[in-house]
């Protein structure tokens, strides 16, 4: 599941991975709010704390409570409904393109926070090597995309 903190500070479901545990449960819907994870109420917790509660070893279970607002998918006509669901965690594989994009983003954030570039040769060479690897991966992904476009 993907969730964001809404304007009320609630953790609201904004996406469900097709074929993932939440999707297969047929009980979790976009717009639901996460109420509890493992028995812990998440109201007021930061997103990272909620993510830490949700994550766990593949094939382990996590009990989650969701709030469905009135007149939403799976909700009642009146008043909110709390639904408790037990999901079986699975290993999440992040596509290489997303990993590269995240690495580039993190590198740029680090560079933007660094007023004085590092003078340490080892650190600089490691950073340069990582940037070369990221650039090579980006080029491979672009080539794959172009090839996929040609095949269509």
Coordinates of C-alpha atoms in Angstrom, one line a residue:
X1 CA 0.0 0.0 0.0
X2 CA 1.0 3.6 -0.5
X3 CA -0.2 6.2 1.9
X4 CA 0.3 9.9 2.6
X5 CA -0.5 12.1 5.5
X6 CA -3.6 14.1 4.7
X7 CA -4.5 17.7 5.8
X8 CA -6.0 16.3 9.0
X9 CA -2.8 14.4 9.9
X10 CA -4.4 11.0 9.0
X11 CA -2.5 8.3 7.1
X12 CA -4.6 7.9 4.0
X13 CA -4.3 5.1 1.5
X14 CA -3.4 6.6 -1.9
X15 CA -2.4 3.5 -3.8
X16 CA -2.6 -0.3 -3.7
X17 CA -0.1 -2.5 -5.5
X18 CA -1.9 -4.8 -7.8
X19 CA -1.5 -8.4 -6.6
X20 CA -0.1 -7.3 -3.3
X21 CA -1.4 -8.4 0.1
X22 CA -3.8 -5.4 0.5
X23 CA -5.2 -5.9 -3.0
X24 CA -5.7 -9.6 -2.6
X25 CA -7.5 -9.1 0.7
X26 CA -10.3 -7.2 -1.1
X27 CA -10.7 -5.3 2.2
X28 CA -8.4 -2.3 1.7
X29 CA -9.4 0.6 -0.5
X30 CA -7.9 3.9 -1.7
X31 CA -9.2 6.6 0.6
X32 CA -9.2 4.3 3.7
X33 CA -7.3 5.8 6.7
X34 CA -4.9 3.7 8.6
X35 CA -6.2 3.5 12.2
X36 CA -4.0 0.9 13.8
X37 CA -1.0 -1.3 12.9
X38 CA -0.2 -4.2 15.1
X39 CA -2.6 -2.9 17.8
X40 CA -0.9 0.5 17.9
X41 CA -3.0 3.6 17.0
X42 CA -1.2 5.6 14.4
X43 CA -2.9 9.0 15.0
X44 CA -0.2 11.6 15.4
X45 CA 2.6 9.3 14.4
X46 CA 5.0 10.4 11.6
X47 CA 4.8 8.6 8.3
X48 CA 8.2 6.9 8.9
X49 CA 7.0 5.5 12.2
X50 CA 3.9 4.1 10.5
X51 CA 6.0 2.5 7.8
X52 CA 8.3 0.9 10.4
X53 CA 5.2 -0.6 12.1
X54 CA 4.0 -2.0 8.7
X55 CA 7.3 -3.4 7.6
X56 CA 8.4 -6.9 8.7
X57 CA 9.8 -10.1 7.5
X58 CA 8.2 -11.7 4.4
X59 CA 5.4 -14.2 5.2
X60 CA 4.8 -12.7 8.7
X61 CA 1.4 -11.2 9.5
X62 CA 0.5 -7.7 10.4
X63 CA -2.9 -6.7 11.8
X64 CA -4.2 -3.4 10.6
X65 CA -7.2 -1.3 11.3
X66 CA -8.7 1.0 8.6
X67 CA -11.3 3.7 8.9
X68 CA -13.7 3.9 6.0
X69 CA -15.6 7.2 5.8
X70 CA -19.4 7.2 5.1
X71 CA -20.4 6.7 1.5
X72 CA -17.0 5.5 0.3
X73 CA -16.0 2.2 -1.2
X74 CA -16.8 -0.5 1.4
X75 CA -18.1 2.1 3.8
X76 CA -21.5 2.5 5.4
X77 CA -24.2 5.1 4.5
X78 CA -23.8 6.7 7.9
X79 CA -20.8 7.2 10.2
X80 CA -17.3 5.8 9.8
X81 CA -16.6 2.1 9.8
X82 CA -13.5 0.5 11.3
X83 CA -12.3 -2.6 9.5
X84 CA -9.6 -4.9 10.9
X85 CA -7.6 -6.8 8.4
X86 CA -4.7 -9.2 8.8
X87 CA -2.2 -9.0 5.9
X88 CA 0.7 -11.4 5.1
X89 CA 3.8 -9.4 4.3
X90 CA 5.7 -10.1 1.2
X91 CA 9.1 -9.1 -0.2
X92 CA 8.7 -5.8 -2.1
X93 CA 11.0 -5.5 -5.2
X94 CA 11.6 -2.0 -6.3
X95 CA 12.2 -1.7 -10.0
X96 CA 15.7 -0.7 -11.0
X97 CA 14.6 2.6 -12.6
X98 CA 13.0 3.7 -9.3
X99 CA 16.2 2.7 -7.4
X100 CA 18.3 4.8 -9.8
X101 CA 15.9 7.8 -9.6
X102 CA 16.0 7.6 -5.8
X103 CA 19.8 7.4 -5.7
X104 CA 20.1 10.4 -8.0
X105 CA 17.7 12.3 -5.8
X106 CA 19.5 11.5 -2.6
X107 CA 22.9 12.4 -4.2
X108 CA 21.5 15.8 -5.3
X109 CA 20.0 16.4 -1.8
X110 CA 23.4 15.6 -0.2
X111 CA 25.2 17.9 -2.7
X112 CA 22.8 20.7 -2.1
X113 CA 23.2 20.5 1.7
X114 CA 27.0 20.5 1.4
X115 CA 28.2 24.1 1.5
X116 CA 31.8 23.1 1.0
X117 CA 32.4 20.1 -1.3
X118 CA 34.3 17.2 0.4
X119 CA 38.1 17.5 0.1
X120 CA 38.7 13.8 1.1
X121 CA 39.9 12.0 -2.0
X122 CA 38.5 8.6 -0.9
X123 CA 35.1 10.0 -0.3
X124 CA 35.2 12.0 -3.5
X125 CA 36.3 9.0 -5.6
X126 CA 33.6 6.7 -4.0
X127 CA 31.0 9.3 -4.8
X128 CA 32.2 9.7 -8.4
X129 CA 32.2 5.9 -8.8
X130 CA 28.6 5.8 -7.6
X131 CA 27.5 8.5 -9.9
X132 CA 29.1 6.7 -12.9
X133 CA 27.2 3.6 -11.9
X134 CA 24.0 5.5 -11.7
X135 CA 24.6 7.2 -15.0
X136 CA 25.3 3.8 -16.6
X137 CA 22.1 2.3 -15.2
X138 CA 20.1 5.4 -16.4
X139 CA 21.5 4.9 -19.9
X140 CA 20.6 1.2 -19.9
X141 CA 17.0 2.0 -18.8
X142 CA 16.7 4.6 -21.5
X143 CA 17.9 2.1 -24.1
X144 CA 15.4 -0.5 -22.8
X145 CA 12.6 2.1 -23.0
X146 CA 13.5 3.0 -26.6
X147 CA 13.7 -0.6 -27.6
X148 CA 10.2 -1.2 -26.0
X149 CA 8.8 1.7 -27.9
X150 CA 10.2 0.3 -31.2
X151 CA 8.7 -3.1 -30.5
X152 CA 5.2 -1.5 -30.1

